[in-house]
């Protein structure tokens, strides 16, 4: 039930946007492209949900300071965690497995987003790049969150501008080359 509420929240905030974006692009940019419509929409929804879950995990310290916690209490309680003490170094060993579980979920959603991006007709390179950039930045954010300890999580973990520029440059250069494009998303 608790995970269903978080899943519903990520759908309402961003998954529905993924569905809407997919239907609009499909109707106006590539209506005749052959693809599995149902899977394409499902991947679009997961793409949006993944981005929102990354935001939730990245913004956890700021949200906790404001008295908000998007992680389900029903998942925190079995680990004897409370939102108020979540980022305490004393609770790191209990919090880390739960935090990594949500990072895994966000990464799986972004992987579906990458599948979505690669389902787009190759000629739609601007749309592909518009989709690829938040996915690639999100995956890099997840990597930084995985490496951070609780003390580092007390501040917002961000991908530095130089790394973002590198992602934009590499993906733009790789966009016309299918073999290079596939290597952008870490396996």
Short mmCIF file of N, CA and C in Angstrom, two decimals:
data_model
loop_
_atom_site.label_atom_id
_atom_site.label_comp_id
_atom_site.label_asym_id
_atom_site.label_seq_id
_atom_site.Cartn_x
_atom_site.Cartn_y
_atom_site.Cartn_z
N UNK A 1 0.82 -1.19 0.00
CA UNK A 1 0.00 0.00 0.00
C UNK A 1 0.86 1.26 0.00
N UNK A 2 1.90 1.29 0.82
CA UNK A 2 2.74 2.48 0.93
C UNK A 2 3.44 2.77 -0.39
N UNK A 3 4.00 1.74 -1.00
CA UNK A 3 4.66 1.95 -2.28
C UNK A 3 3.65 2.35 -3.36
N UNK A 4 2.44 1.85 -3.26
CA UNK A 4 1.41 2.21 -4.23
C UNK A 4 1.09 3.71 -4.13
N UNK A 5 1.12 4.25 -2.93
CA UNK A 5 0.86 5.69 -2.76
C UNK A 5 1.98 6.53 -3.38
N UNK A 6 3.23 6.11 -3.17
CA UNK A 6 4.36 6.83 -3.77
C UNK A 6 4.30 6.70 -5.29
N UNK A 7 3.98 5.52 -5.77
CA UNK A 7 3.86 5.30 -7.21
C UNK A 7 2.74 6.17 -7.79
N UNK A 8 1.63 6.25 -7.09
CA UNK A 8 0.52 7.10 -7.54
C UNK A 8 0.93 8.57 -7.55
N UNK A 9 1.67 8.99 -6.54
CA UNK A 9 2.13 10.37 -6.47
C UNK A 9 3.05 10.68 -7.66
N UNK A 10 4.02 9.79 -7.93
CA UNK A 10 4.94 10.05 -9.05
C UNK A 10 4.18 10.03 -10.38
N UNK A 11 3.12 9.21 -10.47
CA UNK A 11 2.32 9.23 -11.69
C UNK A 11 1.58 10.56 -11.83
N UNK A 12 0.96 11.02 -10.75
CA UNK A 12 0.17 12.27 -10.81
C UNK A 12 1.04 13.49 -11.10
N UNK A 13 2.28 13.49 -10.60
CA UNK A 13 3.15 14.64 -10.78
C UNK A 13 3.88 14.60 -12.12
N UNK A 14 4.31 13.40 -12.56
CA UNK A 14 5.14 13.36 -13.76
C UNK A 14 4.81 12.21 -14.72
N UNK A 15 4.29 11.11 -14.23
CA UNK A 15 3.95 9.99 -15.12
C UNK A 15 2.87 10.38 -16.11
N UNK A 16 1.90 11.15 -15.66
CA UNK A 16 0.83 11.59 -16.55
C UNK A 16 1.38 12.55 -17.60
N UNK A 17 2.43 13.29 -17.26
CA UNK A 17 3.09 14.18 -18.22
C UNK A 17 3.77 13.33 -19.30
N UNK A 18 4.42 12.24 -18.88
CA UNK A 18 5.04 11.33 -19.83
C UNK A 18 4.02 10.75 -20.79
N UNK A 19 2.86 10.40 -20.28
CA UNK A 19 1.80 9.86 -21.13
C UNK A 19 1.30 10.93 -22.10
N UNK A 20 1.07 12.13 -21.60
CA UNK A 20 0.58 13.23 -22.43
C UNK A 20 1.59 13.58 -23.52
N UNK A 21 2.86 13.74 -23.14
CA UNK A 21 3.94 14.06 -24.08
C UNK A 21 4.02 12.99 -25.17
N UNK A 22 3.91 11.74 -24.78
CA UNK A 22 3.98 10.63 -25.73
C UNK A 22 2.85 10.72 -26.74
N UNK A 23 1.65 10.93 -26.26
CA UNK A 23 0.50 10.98 -27.18
C UNK A 23 0.56 12.19 -28.10
N UNK A 24 1.00 13.33 -27.59
CA UNK A 24 1.13 14.54 -28.42
C UNK A 24 2.20 14.34 -29.49
N UNK A 25 3.37 13.88 -29.08
CA UNK A 25 4.45 13.67 -30.05
C UNK A 25 4.05 12.63 -31.09
N UNK A 26 3.44 11.57 -30.64
CA UNK A 26 3.02 10.51 -31.55
C UNK A 26 2.04 11.07 -32.59
N UNK A 27 1.08 11.82 -32.14
CA UNK A 27 0.04 12.33 -33.05
C UNK A 27 0.58 13.37 -34.03
N UNK A 28 1.53 14.18 -33.57
CA UNK A 28 1.96 15.31 -34.40
C UNK A 28 3.31 15.14 -35.09
N UNK A 29 4.19 14.30 -34.56
CA UNK A 29 5.53 14.19 -35.12
C UNK A 29 5.78 12.91 -35.91
N UNK A 30 5.22 11.79 -35.45
CA UNK A 30 5.47 10.53 -36.13
C UNK A 30 4.26 9.59 -36.04
N UNK A 31 3.13 10.05 -36.58
CA UNK A 31 1.89 9.27 -36.47
C UNK A 31 1.95 7.92 -37.21
N UNK A 32 2.79 7.81 -38.21
CA UNK A 32 2.83 6.58 -39.00
C UNK A 32 3.96 5.62 -38.60
N UNK A 33 4.76 6.02 -37.65
CA UNK A 33 5.87 5.15 -37.23
C UNK A 33 5.33 3.85 -36.65
N UNK A 34 5.99 2.78 -37.02
CA UNK A 34 5.59 1.45 -36.51
C UNK A 34 6.27 1.22 -35.16
N UNK A 35 5.44 1.11 -34.15
CA UNK A 35 5.95 0.81 -32.82
C UNK A 35 4.84 0.23 -31.97
N UNK A 36 5.22 -0.39 -30.89
CA UNK A 36 4.25 -0.96 -29.96
C UNK A 36 3.69 0.18 -29.11
N UNK A 37 2.52 0.67 -29.51
CA UNK A 37 1.91 1.85 -28.89
C UNK A 37 1.74 1.70 -27.38
N UNK A 38 1.25 0.56 -26.96
CA UNK A 38 0.99 0.34 -25.53
C UNK A 38 2.30 0.37 -24.73
N UNK A 39 3.33 -0.29 -25.23
CA UNK A 39 4.62 -0.30 -24.54
C UNK A 39 5.26 1.08 -24.56
N UNK A 40 5.12 1.78 -25.67
CA UNK A 40 5.67 3.12 -25.81
C UNK A 40 5.07 4.06 -24.76
N UNK A 41 3.77 4.01 -24.60
CA UNK A 41 3.09 4.84 -23.59
C UNK A 41 3.51 4.42 -22.18
N UNK A 42 3.59 3.11 -21.93
CA UNK A 42 4.01 2.62 -20.61
C UNK A 42 5.42 3.11 -20.28
N UNK A 43 6.32 3.06 -21.27
CA UNK A 43 7.69 3.54 -21.04
C UNK A 43 7.71 5.05 -20.83
N UNK A 44 6.84 5.77 -21.53
CA UNK A 44 6.73 7.23 -21.34
C UNK A 44 6.28 7.58 -19.93
N UNK A 45 5.35 6.80 -19.42
CA UNK A 45 4.87 7.01 -18.04
C UNK A 45 6.01 6.73 -17.06
N UNK A 46 6.71 5.63 -17.26
CA UNK A 46 7.82 5.29 -16.35
C UNK A 46 8.94 6.32 -16.42
N UNK A 47 9.17 6.85 -17.60
CA UNK A 47 10.16 7.90 -17.80
C UNK A 47 9.84 9.08 -16.86
N UNK A 48 8.61 9.55 -16.90
CA UNK A 48 8.20 10.66 -16.03
C UNK A 48 8.30 10.30 -14.55
N UNK A 49 7.85 9.11 -14.21
CA UNK A 49 7.90 8.68 -12.81
C UNK A 49 9.34 8.59 -12.32
N UNK A 50 10.23 8.13 -13.18
CA UNK A 50 11.64 8.02 -12.80
C UNK A 50 12.25 9.38 -12.51
N UNK A 51 11.96 10.35 -13.37
CA UNK A 51 12.48 11.69 -13.14
C UNK A 51 11.96 12.27 -11.82
N UNK A 52 10.68 12.03 -11.54
CA UNK A 52 10.11 12.55 -10.29
C UNK A 52 10.72 11.85 -9.08
N UNK A 53 10.94 10.55 -9.17
CA UNK A 53 11.53 9.83 -8.05
C UNK A 53 12.96 10.29 -7.80
N UNK A 54 13.72 10.57 -8.86
CA UNK A 54 15.06 11.14 -8.68
C UNK A 54 14.95 12.48 -7.94
N UNK A 55 14.00 13.31 -8.33
CA UNK A 55 13.81 14.60 -7.65
C UNK A 55 13.49 14.41 -6.17
N UNK A 56 12.64 13.45 -5.87
CA UNK A 56 12.26 13.19 -4.47
C UNK A 56 13.50 12.79 -3.67
N UNK A 57 14.30 11.89 -4.23
CA UNK A 57 15.47 11.39 -3.50
C UNK A 57 16.56 12.45 -3.39
N UNK A 58 16.74 13.23 -4.44
CA UNK A 58 17.75 14.29 -4.44
C UNK A 58 17.34 15.42 -3.48
N UNK A 59 16.05 15.73 -3.42
CA UNK A 59 15.56 16.84 -2.61
C UNK A 59 15.20 16.43 -1.19
N UNK A 60 15.49 15.22 -0.81
CA UNK A 60 15.11 14.70 0.51
C UNK A 60 15.54 15.63 1.65
N UNK A 61 16.79 16.10 1.69
CA UNK A 61 17.17 16.96 2.83
C UNK A 61 16.34 18.24 2.91
N UNK A 62 16.16 18.92 1.79
CA UNK A 62 15.39 20.18 1.80
C UNK A 62 13.93 19.91 2.19
N UNK A 63 13.37 18.83 1.68
CA UNK A 63 11.99 18.50 2.02
C UNK A 63 11.84 18.17 3.50
N UNK A 64 12.80 17.42 4.05
CA UNK A 64 12.73 17.10 5.48
C UNK A 64 12.80 18.35 6.33
N UNK A 65 13.63 19.32 5.92
CA UNK A 65 13.72 20.58 6.67
C UNK A 65 12.39 21.32 6.65
N UNK A 66 11.60 21.13 5.61
CA UNK A 66 10.30 21.79 5.48
C UNK A 66 9.18 20.94 6.08
N UNK A 67 9.54 19.81 6.69
CA UNK A 67 8.54 18.96 7.31
C UNK A 67 7.84 18.01 6.34
N UNK A 68 8.42 17.81 5.16
CA UNK A 68 7.82 16.91 4.17
C UNK A 68 8.71 15.69 3.99
N UNK A 69 8.07 14.54 3.85
CA UNK A 69 8.79 13.30 3.55
C UNK A 69 7.92 12.50 2.59
N UNK A 70 8.44 12.28 1.39
CA UNK A 70 7.69 11.54 0.37
C UNK A 70 7.93 10.04 0.45
N UNK A 71 8.89 9.63 1.25
CA UNK A 71 9.12 8.20 1.43
C UNK A 71 8.05 7.68 2.39
N UNK A 72 7.40 6.58 2.05
CA UNK A 72 6.28 6.09 2.87
C UNK A 72 6.70 5.73 4.30
N UNK A 73 5.93 6.25 5.26
CA UNK A 73 6.19 5.93 6.67
C UNK A 73 6.14 4.43 6.92
N UNK A 74 5.26 3.73 6.21
CA UNK A 74 5.14 2.28 6.40
C UNK A 74 6.43 1.55 6.02
N UNK A 75 7.28 2.18 5.20
CA UNK A 75 8.58 1.60 4.86
C UNK A 75 9.65 2.04 5.84
N UNK A 76 9.48 3.20 6.44
CA UNK A 76 10.46 3.70 7.40
C UNK A 76 10.32 3.00 8.75
N UNK A 77 9.09 2.78 9.18
CA UNK A 77 8.83 2.24 10.52
C UNK A 77 9.48 0.88 10.78
N UNK A 78 9.42 -0.09 9.85
CA UNK A 78 10.07 -1.38 10.13
C UNK A 78 11.58 -1.26 10.37
N UNK A 79 12.19 -0.24 9.80
CA UNK A 79 13.62 0.00 10.00
C UNK A 79 13.86 0.92 11.20
N UNK A 80 12.80 1.20 11.96
CA UNK A 80 12.86 2.09 13.12
C UNK A 80 13.40 3.46 12.73
N UNK A 81 12.85 4.00 11.64
CA UNK A 81 13.25 5.31 11.16
C UNK A 81 12.06 6.26 11.22
N UNK A 82 12.34 7.52 11.46
CA UNK A 82 11.34 8.58 11.44
C UNK A 82 11.84 9.66 10.49
N UNK A 83 10.96 10.37 9.83
CA UNK A 83 11.42 11.45 8.95
C UNK A 83 12.36 12.44 9.64
N UNK A 84 12.08 12.75 10.91
CA UNK A 84 12.88 13.74 11.65
C UNK A 84 14.32 13.29 11.86
N UNK A 85 14.54 11.98 11.91
CA UNK A 85 15.89 11.47 12.21
C UNK A 85 16.48 10.69 11.03
N UNK A 86 15.86 10.80 9.90
CA UNK A 86 16.26 10.01 8.73
C UNK A 86 17.71 10.23 8.34
N UNK A 87 18.17 11.48 8.37
CA UNK A 87 19.51 11.80 7.91
C UNK A 87 20.53 11.89 9.04
N UNK A 88 20.21 11.28 10.16
CA UNK A 88 21.15 11.22 11.27
C UNK A 88 22.21 10.15 10.97
N UNK A 89 23.49 10.47 11.19
CA UNK A 89 24.53 9.47 10.96
C UNK A 89 24.29 8.17 11.74
N UNK A 90 23.64 8.27 12.90
CA UNK A 90 23.36 7.07 13.70
C UNK A 90 22.39 6.13 12.99
N UNK A 91 21.60 6.65 12.06
CA UNK A 91 20.60 5.82 11.36
C UNK A 91 21.04 5.39 9.96
N UNK A 92 22.26 5.76 9.57
CA UNK A 92 22.69 5.50 8.19
C UNK A 92 22.60 4.01 7.83
N UNK A 93 23.03 3.12 8.70
CA UNK A 93 23.02 1.69 8.38
C UNK A 93 21.59 1.17 8.14
N UNK A 94 20.62 1.73 8.85
CA UNK A 94 19.23 1.30 8.67
C UNK A 94 18.59 1.98 7.46
N UNK A 95 19.01 3.23 7.19
CA UNK A 95 18.40 3.99 6.09
C UNK A 95 18.95 3.60 4.72
N UNK A 96 20.24 3.31 4.65
CA UNK A 96 20.90 3.07 3.36
C UNK A 96 20.21 2.00 2.51
N UNK A 97 19.86 0.81 3.03
CA UNK A 97 19.21 -0.19 2.18
C UNK A 97 17.88 0.28 1.58
N UNK A 98 17.09 0.99 2.38
CA UNK A 98 15.82 1.51 1.89
C UNK A 98 16.06 2.58 0.82
N UNK A 99 17.00 3.48 1.09
CA UNK A 99 17.33 4.53 0.14
C UNK A 99 17.81 3.92 -1.18
N UNK A 100 18.64 2.91 -1.12
CA UNK A 100 19.14 2.25 -2.34
C UNK A 100 18.03 1.52 -3.08
N UNK A 101 17.07 1.01 -2.35
CA UNK A 101 15.94 0.37 -3.01
C UNK A 101 15.18 1.37 -3.87
N UNK A 102 14.99 2.58 -3.35
CA UNK A 102 14.32 3.62 -4.14
C UNK A 102 15.21 4.13 -5.27
N UNK A 103 16.51 4.18 -5.06
CA UNK A 103 17.42 4.52 -6.15
C UNK A 103 17.34 3.47 -7.27
N UNK A 104 17.26 2.20 -6.88
CA UNK A 104 17.12 1.12 -7.87
C UNK A 104 15.83 1.30 -8.67
N UNK A 105 14.77 1.64 -7.97
CA UNK A 105 13.47 1.85 -8.64
C UNK A 105 13.55 3.02 -9.62
N UNK A 106 14.14 4.12 -9.18
CA UNK A 106 14.28 5.29 -10.05
C UNK A 106 15.12 4.93 -11.27
N UNK A 107 16.19 4.19 -11.07
CA UNK A 107 17.06 3.80 -12.19
C UNK A 107 16.32 2.88 -13.16
N UNK A 108 15.51 1.97 -12.65
CA UNK A 108 14.72 1.09 -13.53
C UNK A 108 13.73 1.91 -14.36
N UNK A 109 13.12 2.91 -13.75
CA UNK A 109 12.20 3.78 -14.50
C UNK A 109 12.97 4.55 -15.57
N UNK A 110 14.16 5.05 -15.23
CA UNK A 110 14.94 5.79 -16.23
C UNK A 110 15.42 4.87 -17.35
N UNK A 111 15.68 3.62 -17.02
CA UNK A 111 16.03 2.64 -18.07
C UNK A 111 14.86 2.48 -19.03
N UNK A 112 13.64 2.44 -18.52
CA UNK A 112 12.45 2.40 -19.38
C UNK A 112 12.36 3.68 -20.19
N UNK A 113 12.75 4.80 -19.59
CA UNK A 113 12.79 6.06 -20.33
C UNK A 113 13.81 6.03 -21.45
N UNK A 114 14.94 5.34 -21.22
CA UNK A 114 15.95 5.20 -22.26
C UNK A 114 15.42 4.32 -23.40
N UNK A 115 14.70 3.27 -23.04
CA UNK A 115 14.06 2.43 -24.06
C UNK A 115 13.08 3.28 -24.86
N UNK A 116 12.32 4.10 -24.17
CA UNK A 116 11.37 5.02 -24.80
C UNK A 116 12.11 5.92 -25.80
N UNK A 117 13.21 6.51 -25.34
CA UNK A 117 13.99 7.42 -26.18
C UNK A 117 14.50 6.71 -27.43
N UNK A 118 14.89 5.46 -27.27
CA UNK A 118 15.41 4.70 -28.41
C UNK A 118 14.30 4.14 -29.30
N UNK A 119 13.07 4.20 -28.83
CA UNK A 119 11.92 3.79 -29.65
C UNK A 119 11.52 4.92 -30.59
N UNK A 120 11.83 6.15 -30.20
CA UNK A 120 11.51 7.29 -31.06
C UNK A 120 12.18 7.10 -32.42
N UNK A 121 11.50 7.46 -33.50
CA UNK A 121 12.13 7.35 -34.82
C UNK A 121 13.46 8.10 -34.84
N UNK A 122 14.47 7.51 -35.45
CA UNK A 122 15.81 8.07 -35.42
C UNK A 122 15.86 9.49 -35.99
N UNK A 123 15.00 9.79 -36.94
CA UNK A 123 14.96 11.12 -37.54
C UNK A 123 14.49 12.21 -36.58
N UNK A 124 13.89 11.82 -35.48
CA UNK A 124 13.40 12.78 -34.47
C UNK A 124 14.52 13.09 -33.47
N UNK A 125 15.68 13.52 -34.00
CA UNK A 125 16.85 13.68 -33.14
C UNK A 125 16.66 14.75 -32.07
N UNK A 126 15.90 15.82 -32.36
CA UNK A 126 15.69 16.85 -31.33
C UNK A 126 14.84 16.31 -30.18
N UNK A 127 13.82 15.54 -30.51
CA UNK A 127 12.98 14.94 -29.47
C UNK A 127 13.81 13.92 -28.69
N UNK A 128 14.63 13.13 -29.41
CA UNK A 128 15.49 12.15 -28.74
C UNK A 128 16.42 12.84 -27.75
N UNK A 129 17.04 13.95 -28.18
CA UNK A 129 17.93 14.67 -27.28
C UNK A 129 17.16 15.26 -26.10
N UNK A 130 15.98 15.81 -26.37
CA UNK A 130 15.17 16.40 -25.29
C UNK A 130 14.80 15.35 -24.25
N UNK A 131 14.64 14.12 -24.68
CA UNK A 131 14.35 13.03 -23.74
C UNK A 131 15.63 12.50 -23.09
N UNK A 132 16.69 12.39 -23.87
CA UNK A 132 17.93 11.81 -23.37
C UNK A 132 18.56 12.65 -22.26
N UNK A 133 18.55 13.96 -22.42
CA UNK A 133 19.25 14.80 -21.45
C UNK A 133 18.78 14.63 -20.02
N UNK A 134 17.48 14.72 -19.72
CA UNK A 134 17.10 14.53 -18.30
C UNK A 134 17.36 13.10 -17.82
N UNK A 135 17.27 12.11 -18.72
CA UNK A 135 17.55 10.73 -18.33
C UNK A 135 19.03 10.59 -17.94
N UNK A 136 19.92 11.07 -18.81
CA UNK A 136 21.35 10.94 -18.56
C UNK A 136 21.79 11.73 -17.33
N UNK A 137 21.21 12.90 -17.12
CA UNK A 137 21.52 13.68 -15.92
C UNK A 137 20.94 12.97 -14.69
N UNK A 138 19.74 12.41 -14.83
CA UNK A 138 19.13 11.67 -13.73
C UNK A 138 19.95 10.45 -13.32
N UNK A 139 20.46 9.71 -14.30
CA UNK A 139 21.29 8.53 -14.00
C UNK A 139 22.58 8.96 -13.30
N UNK A 140 23.15 10.06 -13.73
CA UNK A 140 24.37 10.57 -13.09
C UNK A 140 24.05 11.03 -11.66
N UNK A 141 22.88 11.62 -11.46
CA UNK A 141 22.45 12.03 -10.11
C UNK A 141 22.31 10.80 -9.21
N UNK A 142 21.72 9.75 -9.74
CA UNK A 142 21.57 8.50 -8.96
C UNK A 142 22.94 7.97 -8.56
N UNK A 143 23.88 8.00 -9.48
CA UNK A 143 25.24 7.52 -9.17
C UNK A 143 25.84 8.33 -8.02
N UNK A 144 25.67 9.64 -8.05
CA UNK A 144 26.19 10.49 -6.99
C UNK A 144 25.46 10.22 -5.66
N UNK A 145 24.14 10.00 -5.72
CA UNK A 145 23.39 9.69 -4.50
C UNK A 145 23.81 8.35 -3.91
N UNK A 146 24.11 7.37 -4.76
CA UNK A 146 24.57 6.06 -4.27
C UNK A 146 25.90 6.19 -3.53
N UNK A 147 26.76 7.07 -4.01
CA UNK A 147 28.09 7.22 -3.43
C UNK A 147 28.09 8.10 -2.17
N UNK A 148 27.05 8.88 -1.98
CA UNK A 148 27.01 9.83 -0.86
C UNK A 148 26.70 9.11 0.45
N UNK A 149 27.29 9.62 1.52
CA UNK A 149 26.90 9.11 2.83
C UNK A 149 25.82 10.05 3.39
N UNK A 150 25.30 9.72 4.53
CA UNK A 150 24.19 10.49 5.10
C UNK A 150 24.58 11.95 5.33
N UNK A 151 25.80 12.18 5.75
CA UNK A 151 26.24 13.56 5.98
C UNK A 151 26.17 14.35 4.66
N UNK A 152 26.61 13.74 3.56
CA UNK A 152 26.55 14.40 2.26
C UNK A 152 25.11 14.59 1.80
N UNK A 153 24.24 13.66 2.18
CA UNK A 153 22.84 13.76 1.79
C UNK A 153 22.13 14.91 2.50
N UNK A 154 22.71 15.43 3.56
CA UNK A 154 22.09 16.55 4.27
C UNK A 154 22.03 17.79 3.38
N UNK A 155 22.87 17.81 2.36
CA UNK A 155 22.83 18.88 1.38
C UNK A 155 22.36 18.28 0.07
N UNK A 156 21.84 19.10 -0.79
CA UNK A 156 21.33 18.63 -2.08
C UNK A 156 22.49 18.14 -2.95
N UNK A 157 22.41 16.89 -3.38
CA UNK A 157 23.41 16.31 -4.26
C UNK A 157 23.07 16.74 -5.68
N UNK A 158 24.05 17.35 -6.35
CA UNK A 158 23.82 17.86 -7.71
C UNK A 158 24.93 17.41 -8.64
N UNK A 159 24.58 17.28 -9.89
CA UNK A 159 25.57 17.03 -10.94
C UNK A 159 26.15 18.40 -11.30
N UNK A 160 27.47 18.55 -11.22
CA UNK A 160 28.07 19.85 -11.53
C UNK A 160 27.82 20.27 -12.98
N UNK A 161 27.82 21.57 -13.20
CA UNK A 161 27.55 22.12 -14.54
C UNK A 161 28.49 21.58 -15.59
N UNK A 162 29.75 21.40 -15.24
CA UNK A 162 30.71 20.87 -16.20
C UNK A 162 30.32 19.48 -16.67
N UNK A 163 29.84 18.64 -15.75
CA UNK A 163 29.39 17.29 -16.12
C UNK A 163 28.13 17.38 -16.99
N UNK A 164 27.24 18.30 -16.65
CA UNK A 164 26.03 18.48 -17.46
C UNK A 164 26.41 18.90 -18.88
N UNK A 165 27.33 19.85 -18.99
CA UNK A 165 27.78 20.27 -20.32
C UNK A 165 28.39 19.10 -21.09
N UNK A 166 29.15 18.26 -20.39
CA UNK A 166 29.74 17.07 -21.02
C UNK A 166 28.67 16.12 -21.53
N UNK A 167 27.62 15.91 -20.74
CA UNK A 167 26.50 15.05 -21.15
C UNK A 167 25.84 15.62 -22.40
N UNK A 168 25.59 16.92 -22.40
CA UNK A 168 24.95 17.57 -23.55
C UNK A 168 25.83 17.44 -24.80
N UNK A 169 27.11 17.67 -24.65
CA UNK A 169 28.02 17.60 -25.79
C UNK A 169 28.13 16.17 -26.33
N UNK A 170 28.40 15.22 -25.44
CA UNK A 170 28.53 13.81 -25.88
C UNK A 170 27.27 13.31 -26.56
N UNK A 171 26.12 13.63 -25.99
CA UNK A 171 24.87 13.13 -26.58
C UNK A 171 24.58 13.81 -27.91
N UNK A 172 24.88 15.08 -28.02
CA UNK A 172 24.66 15.78 -29.29
C UNK A 172 25.57 15.19 -30.37
N UNK A 173 26.83 14.96 -30.03
CA UNK A 173 27.76 14.37 -31.00
C UNK A 173 27.37 12.94 -31.37
N UNK A 174 26.82 12.19 -30.40
CA UNK A 174 26.46 10.80 -30.64
C UNK A 174 25.11 10.65 -31.34
N UNK A 175 24.30 11.70 -31.33
CA UNK A 175 22.93 11.57 -31.84
C UNK A 175 22.82 11.06 -33.28
N UNK A 176 23.72 11.40 -34.21
CA UNK A 176 23.56 10.85 -35.56
C UNK A 176 24.19 9.45 -35.72
N UNK A 177 24.80 8.92 -34.67
CA UNK A 177 25.53 7.65 -34.77
C UNK A 177 24.91 6.61 -33.85
N UNK A 178 24.06 5.73 -34.38
CA UNK A 178 23.36 4.76 -33.52
C UNK A 178 24.28 3.96 -32.60
N UNK A 179 25.44 3.52 -33.09
CA UNK A 179 26.33 2.72 -32.25
C UNK A 179 26.89 3.54 -31.08
N UNK A 180 27.17 4.82 -31.32
CA UNK A 180 27.67 5.70 -30.25
C UNK A 180 26.54 6.08 -29.29
N UNK A 181 25.36 6.30 -29.84
CA UNK A 181 24.19 6.68 -29.03
C UNK A 181 23.89 5.62 -27.97
N UNK A 182 23.93 4.34 -28.36
CA UNK A 182 23.59 3.26 -27.44
C UNK A 182 24.50 3.23 -26.20
N UNK A 183 25.72 3.72 -26.36
CA UNK A 183 26.69 3.67 -25.26
C UNK A 183 26.51 4.80 -24.25
N UNK A 184 25.63 5.74 -24.54
CA UNK A 184 25.44 6.87 -23.64
C UNK A 184 24.86 6.46 -22.28
N UNK A 185 23.92 5.53 -22.33
CA UNK A 185 23.26 5.09 -21.09
C UNK A 185 24.12 4.01 -20.44
N UNK A 186 24.54 4.22 -19.20
CA UNK A 186 25.40 3.22 -18.55
C UNK A 186 24.67 1.90 -18.32
N UNK A 187 25.39 0.80 -18.54
CA UNK A 187 24.73 -0.50 -18.34
C UNK A 187 24.82 -0.98 -16.93
#
